[in-house]
Each structure stands twice: as C-alpha cells, then as structure tokens.
Amino acid sequence: MLRVAVRRLSSSLWRPTHVASSFALAHCPVGGDDYGIDSFNPFLFNSHPLWGSRGFGSISPKNERRSSIPEVPATVAAKKSPTSKIVYDEHNHERYPVGDPSKRAFAYFVLTGGRFVYASLLRLLVLKFILSMSASKDVLALASLEVDLSSIEPGTTVTVKWRGKPVFIRRRTEADVKMANSVELGSLRDPQKDSERVKNPEWLIVVGVCTHLGCIPLPNAGDFGGWFCPCHGSHYDISGRIRKGPAPYNLEVPTYTFLDHNKLLIG
C-alpha cells in the first residue's frame, strides 16, 4: 500500500510540469529573435496560477540568462587555442630612445674611470691589511740592538735589553777561556763545546733567562764562577752551560754579529 501511495504522489507532482510547458508554448508566439520562449513576457507567465508552484521549471528572460553566464577565463582560452605569438602587456612601461652614438666615447670614459677608481681602492685596502699584520716601527727598532764594547773591562759582565729580554755580555779573560775548555762534555747535562757557543773566545753573549722557569740569574755568582739563579738554585759556568740545579738546558745564545772590533749587533 505504501508503494502505491508513493507512486501516485510522484505522478501527481510530475504532471503539472508538462502542463506548465504546454501553457508556455501556447501563450508565447514563435518566430523571430524578439519572440519565443526566451523573449516571452515574464509578468504574464508569472500571473498564471500554475507558475511558481512546486514542480514547475523556471524560464528566465534572454538578457538575464546571458548576464548570468560567465565569460571563458583567459587561461582556458589559451589552452584551447595555443599559439606561438606572445603579446606583452606594456601599458605601464616606458620606452626610452636608443642612446646617442656620438656619446659612446664619453660613456666608455666614465665606465673605465670608475673601474680604475674601484681597482685603486681595492689595492689600497689590500695594502692596508698586509701592513697592519707587519711589525710596527718601534718593534722593528727593537729587533736589533747595537752595543759599544769599548767600555767593558775584562772579567766583567754587562746586561743590555733586547726584545724585552736581558742579554748578558761578558768579556772573558784567558783564565776564563781555559776553564771553559777544560770541562769534560760527559759531565754536562746539556753537552756543548765552548767553541760552539762563542764567535770570539773573548766575548760571551747569552740571553739572561733561566731555562728552568724563566728567572734572571745573577752574574759572577754560583759554584762555577758564571751565573746563579737564586729562585731554584741553578748554577751555570763561565760558558753559560748548566752545571747544577733543576735547569734542563744551557743559557740561550742569541743571533749576533761583530760589526768591528768594538761594535756588536744583536739580532
């Protein structure tokens, strides 16, 4: 019974649609662009009692239907009709005329001058950077030291400052030289001949820094007549070699040169 009722209801709703369609065809003359279903009078059609009821289709005017249909997007149209011709939108671009050929030499001159200035600045920066890493004039002045030896008496020791370190310059006597050469190398902690430590047997030049912990030894002191470090008891002989105490190495011999008989250049 339920199925039969549903069928009857659906048939009753479907029939007025055909009635409305027949009514529209009967009251709308056919022929020409100004007549037809698209150009019928909507007020006349809406006034019919079947218009607007459930189950009837809607028929809109011709102009209203055209305005509701959107235009085809440009991307879709390009895909449907591809072409190799490319058109650029230049409405907001400005076109400048081609440069005057008579000013070409001036343009080249300006460009070349600018590049020359940039190259000069780059060269200046590189030189400044290299010179900043080199030693200053005061440091270079302390790199070498010239000493006058004429005022040093035999058997005495003079202390000068070189590169922030004390340097001992001792003018040895003949007895000092014989004593330095009479030492057996096997008894030394840091074996080294006296002739290897001096260029002139009369003059001994050593750095006055103890090789143990960097103290400054006292000249003409100690058990061997050379230098003595009171901090930890290191004894050096007349040739600056370690003979007793905790120091592991001999006193360092700097680089020096005799300019003449009474001139010494350290460094």
Coordinates of C-alpha atoms in Angstrom, one line a residue:
M1 CA 0.0 0.0 0.0
L2 CA 2.8 2.4 0.8
R3 CA 4.5 1.8 -2.6
V4 CA 1.2 2.6 -4.4
A5 CA 0.8 5.8 -2.4
V6 CA 4.3 7.0 -3.3
R7 CA 3.8 6.3 -7.0
R8 CA 0.6 8.2 -7.1
L9 CA 2.2 11.2 -5.3
S10 CA 5.1 11.3 -7.7
S11 CA 2.9 11.1 -10.8
S12 CA 0.7 14.0 -9.4
L13 CA 3.9 16.1 -9.0
W14 CA 5.2 15.3 -12.4
R15 CA 2.1 16.1 -14.4
P16 CA 1.9 20.0 -13.8
T17 CA 5.4 20.4 -15.3
H18 CA 4.1 19.2 -18.6
V19 CA 1.0 21.4 -18.2
A20 CA 3.2 24.5 -17.5
S21 CA 5.3 23.7 -20.5
S22 CA 2.2 23.4 -22.8
F23 CA 0.9 26.6 -21.3
A24 CA 4.1 28.5 -22.0
L25 CA 4.2 27.2 -25.6
A26 CA 0.5 28.1 -26.2
H27 CA 0.8 31.7 -24.8
C28 CA 4.2 32.5 -26.3
P29 CA 4.2 33.1 -30.0
V30 CA 7.1 31.5 -32.0
G31 CA 9.1 33.3 -34.7
G32 CA 11.9 36.0 -35.0
D33 CA 14.6 37.0 -32.4
D34 CA 12.1 39.1 -30.5
Y35 CA 9.7 36.3 -29.8
G36 CA 10.0 32.8 -28.4
I37 CA 10.5 31.2 -25.1
D38 CA 13.5 33.4 -24.3
S39 CA 11.6 36.6 -25.1
F40 CA 8.2 35.9 -23.6
N41 CA 6.6 38.3 -21.1
P42 CA 7.6 37.1 -17.6
F43 CA 4.8 39.1 -15.9
L44 CA 2.2 37.4 -18.0
F45 CA 3.7 34.0 -17.3
N46 CA 4.1 34.7 -13.6
S47 CA 0.5 35.7 -13.3
H48 CA -0.7 32.2 -14.3
P49 CA -1.8 30.2 -11.3
L50 CA 0.5 27.3 -12.1
W51 CA 3.6 29.5 -12.3
G52 CA 5.8 29.3 -9.3
S53 CA 4.2 26.2 -7.8
R54 CA 6.2 23.2 -6.9
G55 CA 7.4 21.0 -9.7
F56 CA 7.4 23.7 -12.5
G57 CA 10.6 24.7 -14.2
S58 CA 11.8 28.3 -14.4
I59 CA 12.3 30.2 -17.6
S60 CA 14.3 33.4 -17.3
P61 CA 14.5 36.3 -19.8
K62 CA 17.1 36.3 -22.6
N63 CA 19.2 39.2 -21.2
E64 CA 19.1 37.8 -17.6
R65 CA 20.3 34.4 -18.8
R66 CA 23.2 35.9 -20.8
S67 CA 24.4 38.1 -17.9
S68 CA 24.5 35.0 -15.6
I69 CA 26.8 33.0 -17.9
P70 CA 30.4 33.9 -17.0
E71 CA 33.0 34.5 -19.8
V72 CA 35.7 32.0 -20.5
P73 CA 38.9 32.7 -18.5
A74 CA 41.9 33.7 -20.4
T75 CA 43.9 30.7 -19.3
V76 CA 41.2 28.3 -20.5
A77 CA 41.0 30.1 -23.8
A78 CA 44.8 29.9 -24.2
K79 CA 44.8 26.2 -23.6
K80 CA 42.1 25.6 -26.1
S81 CA 43.7 27.7 -28.8
P82 CA 47.5 27.6 -28.3
T83 CA 49.7 30.0 -30.3
S84 CA 53.4 30.8 -30.6
K85 CA 52.8 34.6 -30.7
I86 CA 53.5 36.2 -27.3
V87 CA 52.0 39.6 -26.6
Y88 CA 53.4 41.5 -23.6
D89 CA 51.4 44.0 -21.6
E90 CA 53.4 47.2 -22.0
H91 CA 50.8 49.7 -21.0
N92 CA 52.6 50.6 -17.8
H93 CA 56.2 50.5 -19.2
E94 CA 58.1 53.4 -20.6
R95 CA 60.2 53.2 -23.7
Y96 CA 63.4 55.3 -23.8
P97 CA 65.1 56.2 -27.0
V98 CA 68.4 54.5 -28.0
G99 CA 71.5 56.2 -26.8
D100 CA 73.2 58.8 -29.0
P101 CA 76.2 57.1 -30.8
S102 CA 78.2 60.3 -30.5
K103 CA 78.3 60.0 -26.7
R104 CA 79.7 56.5 -26.8
A105 CA 83.2 57.6 -26.1
F106 CA 82.1 59.6 -23.1
A107 CA 80.3 56.6 -21.7
Y108 CA 83.3 54.4 -22.2
F109 CA 85.5 57.0 -20.5
V110 CA 83.2 57.2 -17.4
L111 CA 83.0 53.4 -17.1
T112 CA 86.8 53.0 -17.4
G113 CA 87.4 55.7 -14.9
G114 CA 85.0 54.2 -12.4
R115 CA 86.7 50.8 -12.8
F116 CA 90.1 52.4 -12.3
V117 CA 88.9 54.0 -9.0
Y118 CA 87.5 50.7 -7.8
A119 CA 90.7 48.9 -8.5
S120 CA 92.7 51.6 -6.7
L121 CA 90.5 51.4 -3.6
L122 CA 90.8 47.6 -3.6
R123 CA 94.6 47.8 -3.9
L124 CA 94.7 50.3 -1.0
L125 CA 92.6 48.1 1.2
V126 CA 94.8 45.0 0.4
L127 CA 98.0 47.0 1.2
K128 CA 96.5 48.4 4.4
F129 CA 95.5 44.9 5.5
I130 CA 99.0 43.5 4.8
L131 CA 100.8 46.3 6.5
S132 CA 98.6 46.0 9.6
M133 CA 99.9 42.5 10.1
S134 CA 103.6 43.5 9.9
A135 CA 105.5 44.8 12.9
S136 CA 105.4 48.5 13.8
K137 CA 108.4 50.8 13.7
D138 CA 109.1 50.6 17.4
V139 CA 109.1 46.8 17.3
L140 CA 111.4 46.8 14.3
A141 CA 113.7 49.1 16.1
L142 CA 113.9 46.7 19.0
A143 CA 114.5 43.8 16.7
S144 CA 118.2 44.6 16.5
L145 CA 120.5 46.2 19.1
E146 CA 123.9 47.8 18.6
V147 CA 126.2 47.7 21.6
D148 CA 129.5 49.5 22.1
L149 CA 132.0 47.1 23.6
S150 CA 134.9 49.5 24.2
S151 CA 133.7 50.4 27.8
I152 CA 133.5 46.8 29.0
E153 CA 136.5 45.8 31.2
P154 CA 137.9 42.2 31.1
G155 CA 136.3 39.9 33.6
T156 CA 133.1 42.0 33.9
T157 CA 129.5 41.4 32.7
V158 CA 127.2 44.0 31.2
T159 CA 123.4 43.5 30.9
V160 CA 121.5 45.0 28.0
K161 CA 117.8 44.8 27.0
W162 CA 116.9 43.2 23.7
R163 CA 113.3 42.4 22.6
G164 CA 112.2 42.8 26.2
K165 CA 114.8 40.2 27.5
P166 CA 118.1 40.8 29.3
V167 CA 121.2 39.8 27.5
F168 CA 124.5 39.1 29.3
I169 CA 127.7 40.3 27.6
R170 CA 130.8 39.0 29.4
R171 CA 134.3 39.9 28.5
R172 CA 136.3 36.9 29.5
T173 CA 139.9 36.6 30.5
E174 CA 142.4 34.0 29.3
A175 CA 141.8 32.1 32.5
D176 CA 138.1 32.0 31.9
V177 CA 138.6 30.7 28.4
K178 CA 140.9 27.9 29.6
M179 CA 138.5 27.0 32.4
A180 CA 135.6 26.7 29.9
N181 CA 137.6 24.5 27.5
S182 CA 138.8 22.2 30.3
V183 CA 135.3 20.9 31.2
E184 CA 134.5 17.3 30.1
L185 CA 131.4 17.1 27.9
G186 CA 130.3 13.9 29.5
S187 CA 129.8 15.6 32.8
L188 CA 127.4 18.2 31.3
R189 CA 123.6 17.9 31.4
D190 CA 123.4 19.7 28.0
P191 CA 126.7 18.8 26.4
Q192 CA 128.1 21.6 24.2
K193 CA 131.6 22.8 23.5
D194 CA 132.6 26.3 24.4
S195 CA 133.7 27.0 20.8
E196 CA 130.2 26.3 19.6
R197 CA 128.7 28.9 21.9
V198 CA 131.1 31.8 21.0
K199 CA 132.3 33.5 17.9
N200 CA 135.1 35.3 19.6
P201 CA 136.5 33.5 22.7
E202 CA 137.0 36.8 24.5
W203 CA 133.2 37.6 24.3
L204 CA 130.3 35.5 25.6
I205 CA 126.8 36.7 24.7
V206 CA 123.9 34.8 26.2
V207 CA 120.2 35.5 27.0
G208 CA 119.8 36.2 30.7
V209 CA 116.8 34.0 31.3
C210 CA 117.0 30.8 33.3
T211 CA 115.9 27.7 31.3
H212 CA 114.0 26.3 34.3
L213 CA 111.2 28.8 35.0
G214 CA 112.3 32.0 33.3
C215 CA 114.0 33.7 36.2
I216 CA 117.0 36.1 35.8
P217 CA 120.2 34.6 37.1
L218 CA 122.8 36.7 38.9
P219 CA 126.1 37.2 37.1
N220 CA 129.6 36.4 38.6
A221 CA 128.0 34.0 41.1
G222 CA 127.4 30.3 41.7
D223 CA 129.7 27.4 42.3
F224 CA 131.3 27.6 38.8
G225 CA 132.0 31.3 38.5
G226 CA 129.3 32.0 35.9
W227 CA 125.7 32.7 36.9
F228 CA 123.4 31.6 39.7
C229 CA 119.6 31.5 39.8
P230 CA 118.5 32.1 43.4
C231 CA 114.9 31.0 42.7
H232 CA 115.6 27.3 42.4
G233 CA 119.4 27.0 42.7
S234 CA 120.6 26.6 39.1
H235 CA 124.3 27.1 38.5
Y236 CA 125.9 28.0 35.2
D237 CA 129.6 28.0 34.3
I238 CA 131.7 30.7 32.6
S239 CA 130.3 29.5 29.2
G240 CA 126.7 29.7 30.3
R241 CA 126.2 25.9 30.5
I242 CA 124.1 24.3 33.2
R243 CA 126.2 22.5 35.8
K244 CA 124.0 22.1 38.8
G245 CA 120.3 22.6 39.7
P246 CA 116.9 21.9 38.1
A247 CA 117.5 23.9 34.8
P248 CA 117.4 21.4 31.9
Y249 CA 119.3 23.4 29.2
N250 CA 122.2 25.9 28.8
L251 CA 121.6 29.6 28.5
E252 CA 120.4 30.6 25.1
V253 CA 122.8 32.2 22.7
P254 CA 121.2 34.9 20.6
T255 CA 122.0 35.8 17.0
Y256 CA 124.7 38.4 17.0
T257 CA 127.4 39.8 14.7
F258 CA 130.6 41.8 15.3
L259 CA 130.5 44.9 13.2
D260 CA 134.0 45.8 14.1
H261 CA 136.4 45.3 17.0
N262 CA 134.3 47.3 19.4
K263 CA 130.8 47.1 17.8
L264 CA 128.3 44.3 18.4
L265 CA 124.9 43.9 16.7
I266 CA 122.4 41.7 18.4
G267 CA 119.6 40.4 16.3

